[in-house]
PDB file of C-alpha atoms and ligand atoms in Angstrom:
ATOM      1  CA  UNK A   1     -16.086 -14.038  11.231  1.00  0.00           C
ATOM      2  CA  UNK A   2     -17.942 -14.398  14.172  1.00  0.00           C
ATOM      3  CA  UNK A   3     -16.873 -11.661  15.521  1.00  0.00           C
ATOM      4  CA  UNK A   4     -17.411  -9.349  12.472  1.00  0.00           C
ATOM      5  CA  UNK A   5     -20.956 -10.497  12.381  1.00  0.00           C
ATOM      6  CA  UNK A   6     -21.836  -9.751  15.902  1.00  0.00           C
ATOM      7  CA  UNK A   7     -20.434  -6.372  15.406  1.00  0.00           C
ATOM      8  CA  UNK A   8     -22.736  -5.649  12.853  1.00  0.00           C
ATOM      9  CA  UNK A   9     -25.594  -6.935  14.863  1.00  0.00           C
ATOM     10  CA  UNK A  10     -24.122  -4.214  17.486  1.00  0.00           C
ATOM     11  CA  UNK A  11     -24.539  -1.724  14.727  1.00  0.00           C
ATOM     12  CA  UNK A  12     -28.020  -2.620  14.082  1.00  0.00           C
ATOM     13  CA  UNK A  13     -28.806  -2.194  17.985  1.00  0.00           C
ATOM     14  CA  UNK A  14     -27.117   1.454  17.453  1.00  0.00           C
ATOM     15  CA  UNK A  15     -23.823   0.826  19.376  1.00  0.00           C
ATOM     16  CA  UNK A  16     -20.937   2.705  17.367  1.00  0.00           C
ATOM     17  CA  UNK A  17     -18.698   0.208  15.890  1.00  0.00           C
ATOM     18  CA  UNK A  18     -16.915  -0.440  12.069  1.00  0.00           C
ATOM     19  CA  UNK A  19     -16.102  -3.786  12.595  1.00  0.00           C
ATOM     20  CA  UNK A  20     -18.358  -4.813   9.477  1.00  0.00           C
ATOM     21  CA  UNK A  21     -16.873  -2.386   7.241  1.00  0.00           C
ATOM     22  CA  UNK A  22     -13.856  -3.373   5.029  1.00  0.00           C
ATOM     23  CA  UNK A  23     -13.578  -6.767   3.842  1.00  0.00           C
ATOM     24  CA  UNK A  24      -9.865  -6.220   3.924  1.00  0.00           C
ATOM     25  CA  UNK A  25      -6.779  -5.103   5.826  1.00  0.00           C
ATOM     26  CA  UNK A  26      -6.860  -1.163   5.961  1.00  0.00           C
ATOM     27  CA  UNK A  27      -3.564  -1.025   4.675  1.00  0.00           C
ATOM     28  CA  UNK A  28      -4.556  -2.700   1.811  1.00  0.00           C
ATOM     29  CA  UNK A  29      -7.117  -0.493   0.628  1.00  0.00           C
ATOM     30  CA  UNK A  30      -7.147   2.884  -0.739  1.00  0.00           C
ATOM     31  CA  UNK A  31      -9.255   5.953  -1.047  1.00  0.00           C
ATOM     32  CA  UNK A  32     -11.856   5.317  -3.768  1.00  0.00           C
ATOM     33  CA  UNK A  33     -14.274   8.637  -3.523  1.00  0.00           C
ATOM     34  CA  UNK A  34     -13.192  10.395  -6.624  1.00  0.00           C
ATOM     35  CA  UNK A  35     -13.598   7.173  -9.033  1.00  0.00           C
ATOM     36  CA  UNK A  36     -16.180   6.839 -11.581  1.00  0.00           C
ATOM     37  CA  UNK A  37     -19.409   5.178 -10.679  1.00  0.00           C
ATOM     38  CA  UNK A  38     -20.587   2.681 -13.057  1.00  0.00           C
ATOM     39  CA  UNK A  39     -23.999   1.760 -13.629  1.00  0.00           C
ATOM     40  CA  UNK A  40     -23.915  -1.423 -12.335  1.00  0.00           C
ATOM     41  CA  UNK A  41     -22.441   0.136  -8.694  1.00  0.00           C
ATOM     42  CA  UNK A  42     -18.969  -0.927  -9.394  1.00  0.00           C
ATOM     43  CA  UNK A  43     -16.385   1.874  -9.113  1.00  0.00           C
ATOM     44  CA  UNK A  44     -13.617   2.527 -11.549  1.00  0.00           C
ATOM     45  CA  UNK A  45     -10.701   4.190  -9.678  1.00  0.00           C
ATOM     46  CA  UNK A  46      -7.307   4.537 -11.531  1.00  0.00           C
ATOM     47  CA  UNK A  47      -8.303   2.494 -14.051  1.00  0.00           C
ATOM     48  CA  UNK A  48      -9.321  -0.715 -11.637  1.00  0.00           C
ATOM     49  CA  UNK A  49     -12.749  -1.681 -11.006  1.00  0.00           C
ATOM     50  CA  UNK A  50     -14.462  -2.117  -7.555  1.00  0.00           C
ATOM     51  CA  UNK A  51     -17.616  -4.248  -7.197  1.00  0.00           C
ATOM     52  CA  UNK A  52     -19.360  -4.235  -4.294  1.00  0.00           C
ATOM     53  CA  UNK A  53     -17.425  -6.938  -2.876  1.00  0.00           C
ATOM     54  CA  UNK A  54     -14.598  -5.372  -3.053  1.00  0.00           C
ATOM     55  CA  UNK A  55     -15.589  -1.443  -1.552  1.00  0.00           C
ATOM     56  CA  UNK A  56     -17.171   0.114   1.420  1.00  0.00           C
ATOM     57  CA  UNK A  57     -18.431   3.392   2.426  1.00  0.00           C
ATOM     58  CA  UNK A  58     -16.605   3.931   5.841  1.00  0.00           C
ATOM     59  CA  UNK A  59     -16.195   6.369   8.389  1.00  0.00           C
ATOM     60  CA  UNK A  60     -12.583   6.183   9.625  1.00  0.00           C
ATOM     61  CA  UNK A  61      -8.999   6.591   8.658  1.00  0.00           C
ATOM     62  CA  UNK A  62      -5.940   5.107  10.156  1.00  0.00           C
ATOM     63  CA  UNK A  63      -2.995   7.990  10.604  1.00  0.00           C
ATOM     64  CA  UNK A  64       0.266   6.374  10.150  1.00  0.00           C
ATOM     65  CA  UNK A  65      -1.747   2.924   9.982  1.00  0.00           C
ATOM     66  CA  UNK A  66      -1.884   3.028  13.758  1.00  0.00           C
ATOM     67  CA  UNK A  67      -4.640   5.736  15.208  1.00  0.00           C
ATOM     68  CA  UNK A  68      -8.043   5.406  14.204  1.00  0.00           C
ATOM     69  CA  UNK A  69      -9.457   8.608  13.385  1.00  0.00           C
ATOM     70  CA  UNK A  70     -13.308   9.418  12.679  1.00  0.00           C
ATOM     71  CA  UNK A  71     -13.850  11.168   9.454  1.00  0.00           C
ATOM     72  CA  UNK A  72     -16.650  11.956   7.117  1.00  0.00           C
ATOM     73  CA  UNK A  73     -17.949   9.002   5.176  1.00  0.00           C
ATOM     74  CA  UNK A  74     -15.979   8.340   2.355  1.00  0.00           C
ATOM     75  CA  UNK A  75     -15.483   4.875  -0.157  1.00  0.00           C
ATOM     76  CA  UNK A  76     -12.148   2.787   0.346  1.00  0.00           C
ATOM     77  CA  UNK A  77     -11.580  -0.054  -2.112  1.00  0.00           C
ATOM     78  CA  UNK A  78      -9.590  -3.365  -1.359  1.00  0.00           C
ATOM     79  CA  UNK A  79      -7.123  -2.600  -4.356  1.00  0.00           C
ATOM     80  CA  UNK A  80      -4.784  -5.891  -3.206  1.00  0.00           C
ATOM     81  CA  UNK A  81      -8.254  -8.021  -3.675  1.00  0.00           C
ATOM     82  CA  UNK A  82      -8.344  -7.006  -7.391  1.00  0.00           C
ATOM     83  CA  UNK A  83      -4.686  -6.341  -8.302  1.00  0.00           C
ATOM     84  CA  UNK A  84      -1.192  -7.252  -7.370  1.00  0.00           C
ATOM     85  CA  UNK A  85      -0.598  -4.249  -5.159  1.00  0.00           C
ATOM     86  CA  UNK A  86       2.596  -2.566  -4.984  1.00  0.00           C
ATOM     87  CA  UNK A  87       3.276   0.223  -2.342  1.00  0.00           C
ATOM     88  CA  UNK A  88       4.985   3.530  -3.397  1.00  0.00           C
ATOM     89  CA  UNK A  89       6.745   5.629  -0.988  1.00  0.00           C
ATOM     90  CA  UNK A  90       5.674   8.886  -1.958  1.00  0.00           C
ATOM     91  CA  UNK A  91       2.204   9.972  -3.813  1.00  0.00           C
ATOM     92  CA  UNK A  92       0.964   9.195  -7.589  1.00  0.00           C
ATOM     93  CA  UNK A  93       2.857  12.121  -9.155  1.00  0.00           C
ATOM     94  CA  UNK A  94       6.262  12.432  -6.772  1.00  0.00           C
ATOM     95  CA  UNK A  95       9.347  10.962  -6.921  1.00  0.00           C
ATOM     96  CA  UNK A  96      12.140  10.717  -4.064  1.00  0.00           C
ATOM     97  CA  UNK A  97      14.669  13.214  -4.018  1.00  0.00           C
ATOM     98  CA  UNK A  98      15.726  14.444  -0.496  1.00  0.00           C
ATOM     99  CA  UNK A  99      11.778  13.940   0.147  1.00  0.00           C
ATOM    100  CA  UNK A 100       8.770  13.191  -1.554  1.00  0.00           C
ATOM    101  CA  UNK A 101       8.697  15.544  -4.465  1.00  0.00           C
ATOM    102  CA  UNK A 102       6.172  16.403  -6.954  1.00  0.00           C
ATOM    103  CA  UNK A 103       6.985  16.366 -10.920  1.00  0.00           C
ATOM    104  CA  UNK A 104       4.835  16.953 -14.050  1.00  0.00           C
ATOM    105  CA  UNK A 105       7.095  14.031 -15.863  1.00  0.00           C
ATOM    106  CA  UNK A 106       5.898  10.559 -16.246  1.00  0.00           C
ATOM    107  CA  UNK A 107       7.689   8.504 -13.724  1.00  0.00           C
ATOM    108  CA  UNK A 108       7.906   4.950 -14.638  1.00  0.00           C
ATOM    109  CA  UNK A 109       8.143   2.001 -12.030  1.00  0.00           C
ATOM    110  CA  UNK A 110      10.986  -0.071 -13.357  1.00  0.00           C
ATOM    111  CA  UNK A 111      11.555  -3.490 -12.121  1.00  0.00           C
ATOM    112  CA  UNK A 112      13.152  -6.452 -12.124  1.00  0.00           C
ATOM    113  CA  UNK A 113      10.612  -9.150 -12.215  1.00  0.00           C
ATOM    114  CA  UNK A 114      12.991 -11.812 -12.496  1.00  0.00           C
ATOM    115  CA  UNK A 115      16.887 -12.047 -13.870  1.00  0.00           C
ATOM    116  CA  UNK A 116      15.760 -11.830 -17.347  1.00  0.00           C
ATOM    117  CA  UNK A 117      12.333  -9.630 -16.974  1.00  0.00           C
ATOM    118  CA  UNK A 118      12.524  -5.989 -16.372  1.00  0.00           C
ATOM    119  CA  UNK A 119       9.146  -4.056 -16.390  1.00  0.00           C
ATOM    120  CA  UNK A 120       7.501  -0.593 -16.202  1.00  0.00           C
ATOM    121  CA  UNK A 121       4.842  -2.029 -13.719  1.00  0.00           C
ATOM    122  CA  UNK A 122       2.727   1.276 -15.098  1.00  0.00           C
ATOM    123  CA  UNK A 123       2.368  -0.751 -18.292  1.00  0.00           C
ATOM    124  CA  UNK A 124       1.286  -4.076 -16.774  1.00  0.00           C
ATOM    125  CA  UNK A 125      -2.641  -4.299 -15.965  1.00  0.00           C
ATOM    126  CA  UNK A 126      -2.352  -6.644 -13.161  1.00  0.00           C
ATOM    127  CA  UNK A 127      -0.679  -4.426 -10.878  1.00  0.00           C
ATOM    128  CA  UNK A 128      -2.021  -1.481  -9.038  1.00  0.00           C
ATOM    129  CA  UNK A 129      -0.528   1.185  -6.664  1.00  0.00           C
ATOM    130  CA  UNK A 130      -1.027   2.312  -2.865  1.00  0.00           C
ATOM    131  CA  UNK A 131       0.746   5.404  -1.227  1.00  0.00           C
ATOM    132  CA  UNK A 132       2.744   6.315   1.429  1.00  0.00           C
ATOM    133  CA  UNK A 133       5.416   4.307   3.449  1.00  0.00           C
ATOM    134  CA  UNK A 134       3.925   1.231   5.273  1.00  0.00           C
ATOM    135  CA  UNK A 135       6.214   1.793   8.844  1.00  0.00           C
ATOM    136  CA  UNK A 136       7.998   4.781   9.850  1.00  0.00           C
ATOM    137  CA  UNK A 137      11.452   4.038   9.329  1.00  0.00           C
ATOM    138  CA  UNK A 138      12.745   2.368   6.120  1.00  0.00           C
ATOM    139  CA  UNK A 139      15.926   2.043   4.618  1.00  0.00           C
ATOM    140  CA  UNK A 140      17.134   2.187   0.703  1.00  0.00           C
ATOM    141  CA  UNK A 141      18.294  -0.516  -1.295  1.00  0.00           C
ATOM    142  CA  UNK A 142      21.607   0.382  -3.229  1.00  0.00           C
ATOM    143  CA  UNK A 143      22.245  -2.545  -5.649  1.00  0.00           C
ATOM    144  CA  UNK A 144      24.576  -0.489  -7.442  1.00  0.00           C
ATOM    145  CA  UNK A 145      26.887  -0.445  -4.684  1.00  0.00           C
ATOM    146  CA  UNK A 146      26.336  -3.450  -2.876  1.00  0.00           C
ATOM    147  CA  UNK A 147      25.382  -6.946  -4.988  1.00  0.00           C
ATOM    148  CA  UNK A 148      23.509  -8.427  -1.893  1.00  0.00           C
ATOM    149  CA  UNK A 149      20.926  -5.493  -2.053  1.00  0.00           C
ATOM    150  CA  UNK A 150      20.028  -6.738  -5.584  1.00  0.00           C
ATOM    151  CA  UNK A 151      16.354  -7.210  -5.700  1.00  0.00           C
ATOM    152  CA  UNK A 152      13.379  -8.356  -7.796  1.00  0.00           C
ATOM    153  CA  UNK A 153       9.853  -8.084  -7.631  1.00  0.00           C
ATOM    154  CA  UNK A 154       7.558 -11.314  -7.620  1.00  0.00           C
ATOM    155  CA  UNK A 155       4.132 -11.653  -9.114  1.00  0.00           C
ATOM    156  CA  UNK A 156       2.603 -12.029  -5.713  1.00  0.00           C
ATOM    157  CA  UNK A 157       3.587  -8.415  -4.621  1.00  0.00           C
ATOM    158  CA  UNK A 158       6.469  -9.660  -2.399  1.00  0.00           C
ATOM    159  CA  UNK A 159      10.045  -7.855  -2.830  1.00  0.00           C
ATOM    160  CA  UNK A 160      12.958 -10.583  -3.069  1.00  0.00           C
ATOM    161  CA  UNK A 161      16.483  -9.347  -1.948  1.00  0.00           C
ATOM    162  CA  UNK A 162      19.154 -11.477  -3.294  1.00  0.00           C
ATOM    163  CA  UNK A 163      17.009 -13.963  -4.195  1.00  0.00           C
ATOM    164  CA  UNK A 164      16.683 -14.991  -0.947  1.00  0.00           C
ATOM    165  CA  UNK A 165      15.016 -12.925   1.457  1.00  0.00           C
ATOM    166  CA  UNK A 166      11.038 -12.367   1.160  1.00  0.00           C
ATOM    167  CA  UNK A 167       9.792  -8.978   1.798  1.00  0.00           C
ATOM    168  CA  UNK A 168       5.993  -8.883   1.858  1.00  0.00           C
ATOM    169  CA  UNK A 169       3.942  -6.351   0.632  1.00  0.00           C
ATOM    170  CA  UNK A 170       3.470  -4.269   3.370  1.00  0.00           C
ATOM    171  CA  UNK A 171       6.894  -4.358   4.783  1.00  0.00           C
ATOM    172  CA  UNK A 172       8.762  -2.316   1.728  1.00  0.00           C
ATOM    173  CA  UNK A 173       7.698   0.776  -0.653  1.00  0.00           C
ATOM    174  CA  UNK A 174       9.048   1.579  -4.202  1.00  0.00           C
ATOM    175  CA  UNK A 175      10.171   5.452  -5.153  1.00  0.00           C
ATOM    176  CA  UNK A 176      11.009   6.078  -8.628  1.00  0.00           C
ATOM    177  CA  UNK A 177      14.255   8.422  -8.707  1.00  0.00           C
ATOM    178  CA  UNK A 178      15.064  11.318 -10.884  1.00  0.00           C
ATOM    179  CA  UNK A 179      17.389  10.189 -14.230  1.00  0.00           C
ATOM    180  CA  UNK A 180      17.425   7.028 -12.662  1.00  0.00           C
ATOM    181  CA  UNK A 181      16.948   3.755 -14.957  1.00  0.00           C
ATOM    182  CA  UNK A 182      15.607   1.837 -11.820  1.00  0.00           C
ATOM    183  CA  UNK A 183      13.279   2.377  -8.819  1.00  0.00           C
ATOM    184  CA  UNK A 184      14.371   2.555  -5.655  1.00  0.00           C
ATOM    185  CA  UNK A 185      13.596  -0.453  -3.094  1.00  0.00           C
ATOM    186  CA  UNK A 186      13.006   0.942   0.499  1.00  0.00           C
ATOM    187  CA  UNK A 187      12.682  -1.902   3.664  1.00  0.00           C
ATOM    188  CA  UNK A 188      11.198  -1.523   6.582  1.00  0.00           C
ATOM    189  CA  UNK A 189      13.462  -1.558   9.677  1.00  0.00           C
ATOM    190  CA  UNK A 190      12.848  -4.820  11.456  1.00  0.00           C
ATOM    191  CA  UNK A 191      13.599  -2.999  15.265  1.00  0.00           C
ATOM    192  CA  UNK A 192      13.853  -5.117  18.304  1.00  0.00           C
ATOM    193  CA  UNK A 193      12.005  -2.611  20.032  1.00  0.00           C
ATOM    194  CA  UNK A 194       8.445  -3.640  19.183  1.00  0.00           C
ATOM    195  CA  UNK A 195       5.996  -1.170  18.967  1.00  0.00           C
ATOM    196  CA  UNK A 196       2.763  -3.048  18.360  1.00  0.00           C
ATOM    197  CA  UNK A 197      -0.490  -1.309  17.288  1.00  0.00           C
ATOM    198  CA  UNK A 198      -3.860  -2.626  16.155  1.00  0.00           C
ATOM    199  CA  UNK A 199      -4.591  -1.932  12.577  1.00  0.00           C
ATOM    200  CA  UNK A 200      -7.527  -4.580  11.536  1.00  0.00           C
ATOM    201  CA  UNK A 201     -10.948  -3.302  13.099  1.00  0.00           C
ATOM    202  CA  UNK A 202     -10.989  -6.641  14.934  1.00  0.00           C
ATOM    203  CA  UNK A 203      -7.827  -6.638  16.331  1.00  0.00           C
ATOM    204  CA  UNK A 204      -6.133  -9.278  14.181  1.00  0.00           C
ATOM    205  CA  UNK A 205      -3.414  -7.431  12.514  1.00  0.00           C
ATOM    206  CA  UNK A 206      -0.052  -6.321  14.731  1.00  0.00           C
ATOM    207  CA  UNK A 207       2.975  -5.208  12.998  1.00  0.00           C
ATOM    208  CA  UNK A 208       6.258  -3.559  14.472  1.00  0.00           C
ATOM    209  CA  UNK A 209       7.512  -0.661  13.400  1.00  0.00           C
ATOM    210  CA  UNK A 210       9.620   2.689  14.977  1.00  0.00           C
ATOM    211  CA  UNK A 211      11.383   5.830  13.359  1.00  0.00           C
ATOM    212  CA  UNK A 212      11.581   7.044  10.100  1.00  0.00           C
ATOM    213  CA  UNK A 213      13.628   8.675   7.208  1.00  0.00           C
ATOM    214  CA  UNK A 214      11.581   9.703   4.919  1.00  0.00           C
ATOM    215  CA  UNK A 215      10.249  12.871   6.441  1.00  0.00           C
ATOM    216  CA  UNK A 216       6.533  14.296   5.831  1.00  0.00           C
ATOM    217  CA  UNK A 217       5.641  17.142   3.646  1.00  0.00           C
TER     218      UNK A 217
HETATM  219  C1  NAG B   1     -11.190  10.668   0.242  1.00  0.00           C
HETATM  220  O1  NAG B   1     -11.291  11.442  -0.991  1.00  0.00           O
HETATM  221  C2  NAG B   1     -12.175  12.380  -1.133  1.00  0.00           C
HETATM  222  C3  NAG B   1     -12.075  13.027  -2.596  1.00  0.00           C
HETATM  223  O2  NAG B   1     -10.440  12.749  -3.356  1.00  0.00           O
HETATM  224  C4  NAG B   1     -11.555  13.356  -0.325  1.00  0.00           C
HETATM  225  O3  NAG B   1     -12.417  14.628  -0.404  1.00  0.00           O
HETATM  226  C5  NAG B   1     -11.625  13.067   1.237  1.00  0.00           C
HETATM  227  O4  NAG B   1     -11.314  13.842   1.957  1.00  0.00           O
HETATM  228  C6  NAG B   1     -10.817  11.600   1.194  1.00  0.00           C
HETATM  229  N1  NAG B   1     -11.007  11.166   2.711  1.00  0.00           N
HETATM  230  C7  NAG B   1     -10.214  10.640   3.811  1.00  0.00           C
HETATM  231  C8  NAG B   1     -10.202  10.049   4.876  1.00  0.00           C
HETATM  232  O5  NAG B   1      -8.977  10.537   2.939  1.00  0.00           O
HETATM  233  C1  NAG B   2     -16.908  -9.310  -7.565  1.00  0.00           C
HETATM  234  O1  NAG B   2     -15.585  -9.700  -8.644  1.00  0.00           O
HETATM  235  C2  NAG B   2     -15.236 -10.956  -8.336  1.00  0.00           C
HETATM  236  C3  NAG B   2     -14.091 -11.285  -9.125  1.00  0.00           C
HETATM  237  O2  NAG B   2     -13.398 -10.245  -9.505  1.00  0.00           O
HETATM  238  C4  NAG B   2     -16.212 -12.147  -8.266  1.00  0.00           C
HETATM  239  O3  NAG B   2     -15.580 -13.170  -7.789  1.00  0.00           O
HETATM  240  C5  NAG B   2     -17.562 -11.565  -7.449  1.00  0.00           C
HETATM  241  O4  NAG B   2     -18.224 -12.550  -7.496  1.00  0.00           O
HETATM  242  C6  NAG B   2     -17.878 -10.174  -7.848  1.00  0.00           C
HETATM  243  N1  NAG B   2     -18.996  -9.560  -6.977  1.00  0.00           N
HETATM  244  C7  NAG B   2     -20.255  -9.109  -7.249  1.00  0.00           C
HETATM  245  C8  NAG B   2     -20.688  -8.946  -5.971  1.00  0.00           C
HETATM  246  O5  NAG B   2     -19.954  -8.767  -8.340  1.00  0.00           O
HETATM  247  C1  NAG B   3      18.014  -5.365 -12.165  1.00  0.00           C
HETATM  248  O1  NAG B   3      18.898  -6.506 -12.840  1.00  0.00           O
HETATM  249  C2  NAG B   3      20.301  -5.999 -13.358  1.00  0.00           C
HETATM  250  C3  NAG B   3      20.766  -6.902 -14.259  1.00  0.00           C
HETATM  251  O2  NAG B   3      20.831  -8.310 -14.060  1.00  0.00           O
HETATM  252  C4  NAG B   3      21.098  -5.458 -12.277  1.00  0.00           C
HETATM  253  O3  NAG B   3      22.058  -4.683 -12.617  1.00  0.00           O
HETATM  254  C5  NAG B   3      20.388  -4.393 -11.648  1.00  0.00           C
HETATM  255  O4  NAG B   3      20.975  -3.844 -10.280  1.00  0.00           O
HETATM  256  C6  NAG B   3      18.943  -4.998 -11.006  1.00  0.00           C
HETATM  257  N1  NAG B   3      18.154  -4.169 -10.309  1.00  0.00           N
HETATM  258  C7  NAG B   3      18.241  -4.001  -9.168  1.00  0.00           C
HETATM  259  C8  NAG B   3      17.052  -2.970  -8.434  1.00  0.00           C
HETATM  260  O5  NAG B   3      18.623  -5.229  -8.484  1.00  0.00           O
HETATM  261  C1  NAG B   4       5.757 -14.685  -2.781  1.00  0.00           C
HETATM  262  O1  NAG B   4       6.637 -15.732  -4.028  1.00  0.00           O
HETATM  263  C2  NAG B   4       7.794 -15.954  -3.308  1.00  0.00           C
HETATM  264  C3  NAG B   4       8.468 -16.543  -4.493  1.00  0.00           C
HETATM  265  O2  NAG B   4       7.976 -17.227  -5.352  1.00  0.00           O
HETATM  266  C4  NAG B   4       7.569 -16.757  -2.325  1.00  0.00           C
HETATM  267  O3  NAG B   4       9.032 -17.209  -1.479  1.00  0.00           O
HETATM  268  C5  NAG B   4       6.650 -16.256  -0.857  1.00  0.00           C
HETATM  269  O4  NAG B   4       6.269 -16.872   0.068  1.00  0.00           O
HETATM  270  C6  NAG B   4       5.300 -15.637  -1.818  1.00  0.00           C
HETATM  271  N1  NAG B   4       4.899 -14.764  -0.702  1.00  0.00           N
HETATM  272  C7  NAG B   4       3.461 -14.775  -0.464  1.00  0.00           C
HETATM  273  C8  NAG B   4       3.172 -13.673   0.160  1.00  0.00           C
HETATM  274  O5  NAG B   4       2.639 -15.511  -1.196  1.00  0.00           O
HETATM  275  C1  NAG B   5      17.863  14.363 -15.659  1.00  0.00           C
HETATM  276  O1  NAG B   5      16.485  15.271 -14.849  1.00  0.00           O
HETATM  277  C2  NAG B   5      16.830  16.730 -15.071  1.00  0.00           C
HETATM  278  C3  NAG B   5      15.544  17.401 -14.633  1.00  0.00           C
HETATM  279  O2  NAG B   5      14.370  16.618 -15.667  1.00  0.00           O
HETATM  280  C4  NAG B   5      17.238  16.926 -16.761  1.00  0.00           C
HETATM  281  O3  NAG B   5      16.941  17.840 -17.291  1.00  0.00           O
HETATM  282  C5  NAG B   5      18.253  15.988 -17.225  1.00  0.00           C
HETATM  283  O4  NAG B   5      18.495  16.229 -18.518  1.00  0.00           O
HETATM  284  C6  NAG B   5      18.475  14.591 -16.897  1.00  0.00           C
HETATM  285  N1  NAG B   5      19.746  13.928 -17.035  1.00  0.00           N
HETATM  286  C7  NAG B   5      19.889  13.033 -17.724  1.00  0.00           C
HETATM  287  C8  NAG B   5      21.165  12.633 -17.986  1.00  0.00           C
HETATM  288  O5  NAG B   5      18.933  12.273 -17.825  1.00  0.00           O
END
């Protein structure tokens, strides 16, 4: 907290810094520049309303969540502060084939929310989506072939494998597949080769990742 306030003061004194910008981790936010500005200053993007507490105009992005790059100013909103956020491995209108592929078809995000409840997350207003793999290398869960890969999503955004392994929201992503009744779950490889990076501007957020199976388009 004090580090942030100090950062903001540095900005006032002319030192370029962005530590007083996003009120959430970068990875939990998305570009909402093309959202609709409401008369009270809130922004509506993809049906989600962000008030001033939850969005900022910033001038940077993180390539692969690792490399900070300065870009023209744009608006980012903290989706995970206002919705249960679920990350899709591909883009909004993309399914996972050999790679992320565009389609005009409606792509439901059908998941098990418990042993007895299956739902299309697009139809549940408490959920919101982020896009892109959270790590470079992910592997796909295949419950059709391996019962120990069965998973469900809980209402705090974590994915639970076989009822026991809890995978938090930034360690997995979901991908609709064509003609499949369920959405695929893909989980980040936890490698022992630690690759640490600095994601959070103040330097608190660290994670490990490496490698990649979904090719970039
Ligand atoms: C944010 O979105 C706007 C509008 O879609 C786009 O023009 C801009 O390049 C985007 N900025 C970043 C950093 O993604
Ligand atoms: C923004 O919304 C949250 C709840 O969603 C509320 O607690 C907060 O007071 C709001 N902030 C402003 C500035 O309206
Ligand atoms: C969802 O539940 C059904 C019925 O129990 C099960 O057959 C299916 O494999 C589950 N889906 C996933 C992704 O685990
Ligand atoms: C989410 O819920 C699951 C099951 O209820 C729990 O085990 C897990 O710790 C929770 N995760 C977070 C990040 O709250
Ligand atoms: C699978 O998808 C293709 C292309 O969208 C479609 O032509 C075909 O009918 C679908 N098959 C089934 C079994 O749904």
